[in-house]
Amino acid sequence: MDRESLISIIWVFGIINIAVILSVIIFYFRSKIKKRKRQNEVDHFGDSAEKKVVSFLKKNFPRAVVMDSVYLKTPTGLTELDIIMLCDRGIFIVEVKSHNGYIITNGKFWTQRWQNKVVRFHNPVHQNNIHKAALETVFRKRQSLASLPIYTVTVFTSSAVTFSRNTKDVIKLSSLNSYIKRKKSDKRMTRDKIKTVEKFIMSNMETSRARQNRHKRKIYERNAQKKAYRFNR
């Protein structure tokens, strides 16, 4: 084999190696970007629905205090309360769901049927019970707050949603105004008391973004293992 042929072969192998290396690098960064995008979707899933409910509450209850994305500590880690509203009627913990279609409201997991999709998701009533217990634990640190009325409600923001059966404290957004107004006013829920409650909740919140995101990733991974939010097509 002459020298020119050898050089040509070396060039060809060099180009192939460079192409392989570039392909690996491109694949790595594409995977990383895709993973980051997927995690960002997880971190912000439901944000638009929560904002819709926050806007609704502020418009219909302008004197109320509305807090969103409240992270509280529990014995097993963090729990996220979508919305807390403080008003003269009491303290409302609002779990927000953006699912549409037909919802089968049975058991630990509920099922959404929409077009050709079937999606399992955690029973939001059970979720709200955990949220209420976490808030009650916080309030027990201050005796004057321990007996204040706490209500839990799950709100579906889509108008295109129906349920297999009526479930207590599970409503559509259009019913939220009347739901709250049916509760009696509580004389203890004065403006000063509401401000005290707000400050006390804020002082017991987990505000670290890193810890909040770790919590979301943990929930995502746990749901994946349990096949919650599973899609069947």
PDB file of C-alpha atoms in Angstrom:
ATOM      1  CA  MET A   1       0.000   0.000   0.000  1.00  0.00           C
ATOM      2  CA  ASP A   2       1.450   3.311  -1.031  1.00  0.00           C
ATOM      3  CA  ARG A   3       1.729   6.342   1.234  1.00  0.00           C
ATOM      4  CA  GLU A   4      -1.112   8.275  -0.426  1.00  0.00           C
ATOM      5  CA  SER A   5      -3.531   5.363   0.010  1.00  0.00           C
ATOM      6  CA  LEU A   6      -2.563   5.045   3.678  1.00  0.00           C
ATOM      7  CA  ILE A   7      -3.128   8.761   4.242  1.00  0.00           C
ATOM      8  CA  SER A   8      -6.530   8.525   2.534  1.00  0.00           C
ATOM      9  CA  ILE A   9      -7.530   5.603   4.772  1.00  0.00           C
ATOM     10  CA  ILE A  10      -6.380   7.500   7.881  1.00  0.00           C
ATOM     11  CA  TRP A  11      -8.399  10.538   6.765  1.00  0.00           C
ATOM     12  CA  VAL A  12     -11.500   8.411   6.209  1.00  0.00           C
ATOM     13  CA  PHE A  13     -11.208   6.767   9.634  1.00  0.00           C
ATOM     14  CA  GLY A  14     -10.540  10.151  11.214  1.00  0.00           C
ATOM     15  CA  ILE A  15     -13.638  11.653   9.616  1.00  0.00           C
ATOM     16  CA  ILE A  16     -15.721   8.643  10.695  1.00  0.00           C
ATOM     17  CA  ASN A  17     -14.430   8.926  14.276  1.00  0.00           C
ATOM     18  CA  ILE A  18     -15.144  12.654  14.364  1.00  0.00           C
ATOM     19  CA  ALA A  19     -18.646  12.022  12.990  1.00  0.00           C
ATOM     20  CA  VAL A  20     -19.279   9.356  15.652  1.00  0.00           C
ATOM     21  CA  ILE A  21     -18.005  11.628  18.426  1.00  0.00           C
ATOM     22  CA  LEU A  22     -20.140  14.538  17.176  1.00  0.00           C
ATOM     23  CA  SER A  23     -23.182  12.250  16.983  1.00  0.00           C
ATOM     24  CA  VAL A  24     -22.640  11.129  20.588  1.00  0.00           C
ATOM     25  CA  ILE A  25     -22.231  14.743  21.748  1.00  0.00           C
ATOM     26  CA  ILE A  26     -25.367  15.859  19.858  1.00  0.00           C
ATOM     27  CA  PHE A  27     -27.347  12.905  21.252  1.00  0.00           C
ATOM     28  CA  TYR A  28     -26.157  13.718  24.787  1.00  0.00           C
ATOM     29  CA  PHE A  29     -27.172  17.372  24.615  1.00  0.00           C
ATOM     30  CA  ARG A  30     -30.475  16.589  22.914  1.00  0.00           C
ATOM     31  CA  SER A  31     -31.286  14.096  25.673  1.00  0.00           C
ATOM     32  CA  LYS A  32     -30.312  16.635  28.317  1.00  0.00           C
ATOM     33  CA  ILE A  33     -32.463  19.362  26.726  1.00  0.00           C
ATOM     34  CA  LYS A  34     -35.388  16.947  26.370  1.00  0.00           C
ATOM     35  CA  LYS A  35     -35.041  15.885  30.017  1.00  0.00           C
ATOM     36  CA  ARG A  36     -34.867  19.521  31.143  1.00  0.00           C
ATOM     37  CA  LYS A  37     -37.953  20.372  29.075  1.00  0.00           C
ATOM     38  CA  ARG A  38     -39.824  17.395  30.514  1.00  0.00           C
ATOM     39  CA  GLN A  39     -38.838  18.386  34.064  1.00  0.00           C
ATOM     40  CA  ASN A  40     -39.910  21.969  33.395  1.00  0.00           C
ATOM     41  CA  GLU A  41     -43.310  20.671  32.305  1.00  0.00           C
ATOM     42  CA  VAL A  42     -43.516  18.678  35.529  1.00  0.00           C
ATOM     43  CA  ASP A  43     -42.458  21.651  37.652  1.00  0.00           C
ATOM     44  CA  HIS A  44     -45.081  23.902  36.079  1.00  0.00           C
ATOM     45  CA  PHE A  45     -47.848  21.432  35.285  1.00  0.00           C
ATOM     46  CA  GLY A  46     -51.202  22.998  36.110  1.00  0.00           C
ATOM     47  CA  ASP A  47     -49.814  26.529  36.557  1.00  0.00           C
ATOM     48  CA  SER A  48     -52.292  28.064  34.115  1.00  0.00           C
ATOM     49  CA  ALA A  49     -55.247  26.380  35.844  1.00  0.00           C
ATOM     50  CA  GLU A  50     -54.065  27.608  39.250  1.00  0.00           C
ATOM     51  CA  LYS A  51     -53.651  31.146  37.922  1.00  0.00           C
ATOM     52  CA  LYS A  52     -57.195  30.964  36.557  1.00  0.00           C
ATOM     53  CA  VAL A  53     -58.564  30.057  40.001  1.00  0.00           C
ATOM     54  CA  VAL A  54     -56.433  32.693  41.750  1.00  0.00           C
ATOM     55  CA  SER A  55     -57.784  35.362  39.395  1.00  0.00           C
ATOM     56  CA  PHE A  56     -61.324  34.122  39.956  1.00  0.00           C
ATOM     57  CA  LEU A  57     -60.984  34.331  43.746  1.00  0.00           C
ATOM     58  CA  LYS A  58     -59.373  37.771  43.713  1.00  0.00           C
ATOM     59  CA  LYS A  59     -62.129  39.089  41.453  1.00  0.00           C
ATOM     60  CA  ASN A  60     -65.014  37.632  43.456  1.00  0.00           C
ATOM     61  CA  PHE A  61     -63.506  38.072  46.925  1.00  0.00           C
ATOM     62  CA  PRO A  62     -61.434  41.266  46.706  1.00  0.00           C
ATOM     63  CA  ARG A  63     -61.059  41.561  50.495  1.00  0.00           C
ATOM     64  CA  ALA A  64     -59.736  38.021  50.862  1.00  0.00           C
ATOM     65  CA  VAL A  65     -56.090  36.982  51.054  1.00  0.00           C
ATOM     66  CA  VAL A  66     -55.182  34.461  48.346  1.00  0.00           C
ATOM     67  CA  MET A  67     -51.953  32.463  48.632  1.00  0.00           C
ATOM     68  CA  ASP A  68     -50.810  30.030  45.934  1.00  0.00           C
ATOM     69  CA  SER A  69     -48.181  27.269  45.721  1.00  0.00           C
ATOM     70  CA  VAL A  70     -47.807  26.980  49.489  1.00  0.00           C
ATOM     71  CA  TYR A  71     -45.258  24.345  50.540  1.00  0.00           C
ATOM     72  CA  LEU A  72     -45.594  23.029  54.079  1.00  0.00           C
ATOM     73  CA  LYS A  73     -43.457  20.508  55.924  1.00  0.00           C
ATOM     74  CA  THR A  74     -44.922  17.150  56.968  1.00  0.00           C
ATOM     75  CA  PRO A  75     -43.378  14.169  58.811  1.00  0.00           C
ATOM     76  CA  THR A  76     -42.656  12.561  55.419  1.00  0.00           C
ATOM     77  CA  GLY A  77     -41.398  15.662  53.585  1.00  0.00           C
ATOM     78  CA  LEU A  78     -43.112  18.560  51.831  1.00  0.00           C
ATOM     79  CA  THR A  79     -46.667  18.889  50.636  1.00  0.00           C
ATOM     80  CA  GLU A  80     -47.880  21.539  48.184  1.00  0.00           C
ATOM     81  CA  LEU A  81     -51.185  23.328  48.693  1.00  0.00           C
ATOM     82  CA  ASP A  82     -52.308  24.793  45.375  1.00  0.00           C
ATOM     83  CA  ILE A  83     -54.258  27.691  46.893  1.00  0.00           C
ATOM     84  CA  ILE A  84     -55.170  28.926  50.362  1.00  0.00           C
ATOM     85  CA  MET A  85     -57.812  31.638  50.659  1.00  0.00           C
ATOM     86  CA  LEU A  86     -58.373  33.501  53.919  1.00  0.00           C
ATOM     87  CA  CYS A  87     -61.636  35.389  54.287  1.00  0.00           C
ATOM     88  CA  ASP A  88     -64.371  36.220  56.798  1.00  0.00           C
ATOM     89  CA  ARG A  89     -65.899  32.760  56.305  1.00  0.00           C
ATOM     90  CA  GLY A  90     -62.757  30.851  57.182  1.00  0.00           C
ATOM     91  CA  ILE A  91     -59.744  29.229  55.566  1.00  0.00           C
ATOM     92  CA  PHE A  92     -60.231  27.475  52.228  1.00  0.00           C
ATOM     93  CA  ILE A  93     -57.713  24.977  50.868  1.00  0.00           C
ATOM     94  CA  VAL A  94     -58.304  24.690  47.115  1.00  0.00           C
ATOM     95  CA  GLU A  95     -56.948  21.756  45.115  1.00  0.00           C
ATOM     96  CA  VAL A  96     -56.962  22.670  41.412  1.00  0.00           C
ATOM     97  CA  LYS A  97     -57.424  20.171  38.587  1.00  0.00           C
ATOM     98  CA  SER A  98     -57.318  20.985  34.872  1.00  0.00           C
ATOM     99  CA  HIS A  99     -58.595  17.584  33.660  1.00  0.00           C
ATOM    100  CA  ASN A 100     -61.513  17.523  31.269  1.00  0.00           C
ATOM    101  CA  GLY A 101     -63.722  14.797  29.849  1.00  0.00           C
ATOM    102  CA  TYR A 102     -65.418  12.117  31.944  1.00  0.00           C
ATOM    103  CA  ILE A 103     -64.003  11.578  35.452  1.00  0.00           C
ATOM    104  CA  ILE A 104     -64.606   8.312  37.294  1.00  0.00           C
ATOM    105  CA  THR A 105     -64.481   9.333  40.947  1.00  0.00           C
ATOM    106  CA  ASN A 106     -63.780   6.048  42.733  1.00  0.00           C
ATOM    107  CA  GLY A 107     -60.988   4.832  44.988  1.00  0.00           C
ATOM    108  CA  LYS A 108     -57.438   5.969  45.618  1.00  0.00           C
ATOM    109  CA  PHE A 109     -56.972   6.833  41.947  1.00  0.00           C
ATOM    110  CA  TRP A 110     -59.546   8.544  39.788  1.00  0.00           C
ATOM    111  CA  THR A 111     -59.760   7.986  36.040  1.00  0.00           C
ATOM    112  CA  GLN A 112     -60.106  10.543  33.269  1.00  0.00           C
ATOM    113  CA  ARG A 113     -61.545   9.469  29.928  1.00  0.00           C
ATOM    114  CA  TRP A 114     -61.027  12.000  27.182  1.00  0.00           C
ATOM    115  CA  GLN A 115     -61.190  11.214  23.449  1.00  0.00           C
ATOM    116  CA  ASN A 116     -58.813   8.253  23.005  1.00  0.00           C
ATOM    117  CA  LYS A 117     -56.981   8.755  26.303  1.00  0.00           C
ATOM    118  CA  VAL A 118     -57.450   7.151  29.701  1.00  0.00           C
ATOM    119  CA  VAL A 119     -55.527   8.823  32.519  1.00  0.00           C
ATOM    120  CA  ARG A 120     -55.231   7.740  36.149  1.00  0.00           C
ATOM    121  CA  PHE A 121     -54.532  10.403  38.776  1.00  0.00           C
ATOM    122  CA  HIS A 122     -54.516  10.657  42.556  1.00  0.00           C
ATOM    123  CA  ASN A 123     -57.840  11.125  44.305  1.00  0.00           C
ATOM    124  CA  PRO A 124     -57.777  14.901  44.961  1.00  0.00           C
ATOM    125  CA  VAL A 125     -60.029  14.572  48.019  1.00  0.00           C
ATOM    126  CA  HIS A 126     -57.390  12.373  49.659  1.00  0.00           C
ATOM    127  CA  GLN A 127     -54.729  14.890  48.622  1.00  0.00           C
ATOM    128  CA  ASN A 128     -56.661  17.720  50.237  1.00  0.00           C
ATOM    129  CA  ASN A 129     -57.056  15.717  53.455  1.00  0.00           C
ATOM    130  CA  ILE A 130     -53.255  15.548  53.623  1.00  0.00           C
ATOM    131  CA  HIS A 131     -53.041  19.292  52.969  1.00  0.00           C
ATOM    132  CA  LYS A 132     -55.559  20.054  55.701  1.00  0.00           C
ATOM    133  CA  ALA A 133     -53.703  17.847  58.198  1.00  0.00           C
ATOM    134  CA  ALA A 134     -50.440  19.665  57.364  1.00  0.00           C
ATOM    135  CA  LEU A 135     -52.043  23.078  57.905  1.00  0.00           C
ATOM    136  CA  GLU A 136     -53.664  21.938  61.163  1.00  0.00           C
ATOM    137  CA  THR A 137     -50.245  20.773  62.366  1.00  0.00           C
ATOM    138  CA  VAL A 138     -48.855  24.242  61.648  1.00  0.00           C
ATOM    139  CA  PHE A 139     -51.741  25.940  63.453  1.00  0.00           C
ATOM    140  CA  ARG A 140     -51.268  23.793  66.545  1.00  0.00           C
ATOM    141  CA  LYS A 141     -48.031  25.691  67.115  1.00  0.00           C
ATOM    142  CA  ARG A 142     -50.204  28.698  68.037  1.00  0.00           C
ATOM    143  CA  GLN A 143     -53.237  27.958  70.189  1.00  0.00           C
ATOM    144  CA  SER A 144     -55.249  30.956  68.983  1.00  0.00           C
ATOM    145  CA  LEU A 145     -55.269  29.549  65.442  1.00  0.00           C
ATOM    146  CA  ALA A 146     -55.937  25.895  66.217  1.00  0.00           C
ATOM    147  CA  SER A 147     -59.739  26.097  66.187  1.00  0.00           C
ATOM    148  CA  LEU A 148     -60.247  28.304  63.127  1.00  0.00           C
ATOM    149  CA  PRO A 149     -62.551  26.832  60.453  1.00  0.00           C
ATOM    150  CA  ILE A 150     -60.719  25.084  57.604  1.00  0.00           C
ATOM    151  CA  TYR A 151     -62.554  23.935  54.471  1.00  0.00           C
ATOM    152  CA  THR A 152     -61.201  21.838  51.623  1.00  0.00           C
ATOM    153  CA  VAL A 153     -62.515  21.941  48.068  1.00  0.00           C
ATOM    154  CA  THR A 154     -61.351  20.482  44.754  1.00  0.00           C
ATOM    155  CA  VAL A 155     -61.988  22.694  41.731  1.00  0.00           C
ATOM    156  CA  PHE A 156     -61.942  21.473  38.124  1.00  0.00           C
ATOM    157  CA  THR A 157     -61.299  24.424  35.834  1.00  0.00           C
ATOM    158  CA  SER A 158     -62.449  22.876  32.554  1.00  0.00           C
ATOM    159  CA  SER A 159     -66.052  23.442  31.507  1.00  0.00           C
ATOM    160  CA  ALA A 160     -65.822  20.194  29.501  1.00  0.00           C
ATOM    161  CA  VAL A 161     -65.772  17.912  32.533  1.00  0.00           C
ATOM    162  CA  THR A 162     -68.382  15.523  33.929  1.00  0.00           C
ATOM    163  CA  PHE A 163     -68.265  13.113  36.868  1.00  0.00           C
ATOM    164  CA  SER A 164     -69.384   9.527  37.343  1.00  0.00           C
ATOM    165  CA  ARG A 165     -71.047  10.620  40.593  1.00  0.00           C
ATOM    166  CA  ASN A 166     -71.288  13.698  42.766  1.00  0.00           C
ATOM    167  CA  THR A 167     -68.525  13.861  45.353  1.00  0.00           C
ATOM    168  CA  LYS A 168     -68.599  16.090  48.412  1.00  0.00           C
ATOM    169  CA  ASP A 169     -66.448  19.212  48.024  1.00  0.00           C
ATOM    170  CA  VAL A 170     -65.614  18.488  44.363  1.00  0.00           C
ATOM    171  CA  ILE A 171     -66.953  21.195  42.038  1.00  0.00           C
ATOM    172  CA  LYS A 172     -66.423  23.091  38.813  1.00  0.00           C
ATOM    173  CA  LEU A 173     -64.929  26.575  38.850  1.00  0.00           C
ATOM    174  CA  SER A 174     -68.308  28.073  37.958  1.00  0.00           C
ATOM    175  CA  SER A 175     -69.673  26.812  41.305  1.00  0.00           C
ATOM    176  CA  LEU A 176     -66.810  28.055  43.489  1.00  0.00           C
ATOM    177  CA  ASN A 177     -68.327  31.454  44.241  1.00  0.00           C
ATOM    178  CA  SER A 178     -71.598  30.025  45.569  1.00  0.00           C
ATOM    179  CA  TYR A 179     -69.745  27.202  47.363  1.00  0.00           C
ATOM    180  CA  ILE A 180     -67.760  29.697  49.444  1.00  0.00           C
ATOM    181  CA  LYS A 181     -70.690  32.022  50.076  1.00  0.00           C
ATOM    182  CA  ARG A 182     -72.754  29.155  51.488  1.00  0.00           C
ATOM    183  CA  LYS A 183     -70.340  28.991  54.425  1.00  0.00           C
ATOM    184  CA  LYS A 184     -71.306  31.149  57.384  1.00  0.00           C
ATOM    185  CA  SER A 185     -69.178  34.121  58.392  1.00  0.00           C
ATOM    186  CA  ASP A 186     -66.988  33.523  61.436  1.00  0.00           C
ATOM    187  CA  LYS A 187     -66.619  36.416  63.877  1.00  0.00           C
ATOM    188  CA  ARG A 188     -63.062  35.360  64.651  1.00  0.00           C
ATOM    189  CA  MET A 189     -61.971  35.945  61.056  1.00  0.00           C
ATOM    190  CA  THR A 190     -61.396  39.673  61.387  1.00  0.00           C
ATOM    191  CA  ARG A 191     -59.010  41.612  59.133  1.00  0.00           C
ATOM    192  CA  ASP A 192     -56.367  41.495  61.862  1.00  0.00           C
ATOM    193  CA  LYS A 193     -56.835  37.760  62.385  1.00  0.00           C
ATOM    194  CA  ILE A 194     -56.585  37.119  58.645  1.00  0.00           C
ATOM    195  CA  LYS A 195     -53.299  39.058  58.503  1.00  0.00           C
ATOM    196  CA  THR A 196     -52.025  37.095  61.502  1.00  0.00           C
ATOM    197  CA  VAL A 197     -52.899  33.802  59.831  1.00  0.00           C
ATOM    198  CA  GLU A 198     -51.251  34.879  56.586  1.00  0.00           C
ATOM    199  CA  LYS A 199     -48.012  35.861  58.321  1.00  0.00           C
ATOM    200  CA  PHE A 200     -47.983  32.674  60.379  1.00  0.00           C
ATOM    201  CA  ILE A 201     -48.434  30.479  57.305  1.00  0.00           C
ATOM    202  CA  MET A 202     -45.680  32.377  55.500  1.00  0.00           C
ATOM    203  CA  SER A 203     -43.325  31.903  58.449  1.00  0.00           C
ATOM    204  CA  ASN A 204     -43.888  28.128  58.257  1.00  0.00           C
ATOM    205  CA  MET A 205     -43.576  27.780  54.476  1.00  0.00           C
ATOM    206  CA  GLU A 206     -40.693  26.109  52.663  1.00  0.00           C
ATOM    207  CA  THR A 207     -39.431  28.871  50.382  1.00  0.00           C
ATOM    208  CA  SER A 208     -36.326  27.195  48.939  1.00  0.00           C
ATOM    209  CA  ARG A 209     -36.837  26.729  45.184  1.00  0.00           C
ATOM    210  CA  ALA A 210     -34.325  23.891  45.171  1.00  0.00           C
ATOM    211  CA  ARG A 211     -36.252  21.975  47.853  1.00  0.00           C
ATOM    212  CA  GLN A 212     -39.555  22.691  46.120  1.00  0.00           C
ATOM    213  CA  ASN A 213     -38.228  21.344  42.804  1.00  0.00           C
ATOM    214  CA  ARG A 214     -36.762  18.280  44.539  1.00  0.00           C
ATOM    215  CA  HIS A 215     -40.203  17.646  46.010  1.00  0.00           C
ATOM    216  CA  LYS A 216     -41.813  17.878  42.551  1.00  0.00           C
ATOM    217  CA  ARG A 217     -39.238  15.509  41.059  1.00  0.00           C
ATOM    218  CA  LYS A 218     -39.798  13.067  43.916  1.00  0.00           C
ATOM    219  CA  ILE A 219     -43.562  13.144  43.342  1.00  0.00           C
ATOM    220  CA  TYR A 220     -43.040  12.666  39.586  1.00  0.00           C
ATOM    221  CA  GLU A 221     -40.761   9.661  40.129  1.00  0.00           C
ATOM    222  CA  ARG A 222     -43.091   8.149  42.727  1.00  0.00           C
ATOM    223  CA  ASN A 223     -46.075   8.544  40.396  1.00  0.00           C
ATOM    224  CA  ALA A 224     -44.108   6.912  37.582  1.00  0.00           C
ATOM    225  CA  GLN A 225     -43.344   3.916  39.810  1.00  0.00           C
ATOM    226  CA  LYS A 226     -46.974   3.593  40.919  1.00  0.00           C
ATOM    227  CA  LYS A 227     -48.191   4.256  37.360  1.00  0.00           C
ATOM    228  CA  ALA A 228     -50.218   7.233  38.502  1.00  0.00           C
ATOM    229  CA  TYR A 229     -51.013   9.624  35.677  1.00  0.00           C
ATOM    230  CA  ARG A 230     -50.737   6.627  33.345  1.00  0.00           C
ATOM    231  CA  PHE A 231     -51.928   7.101  29.777  1.00  0.00           C
ATOM    232  CA  ASN A 232     -53.671   4.305  27.896  1.00  0.00           C
ATOM    233  CA  ARG A 233     -54.240   5.012  24.213  1.00  0.00           C
TER     234      ARG A 233
END
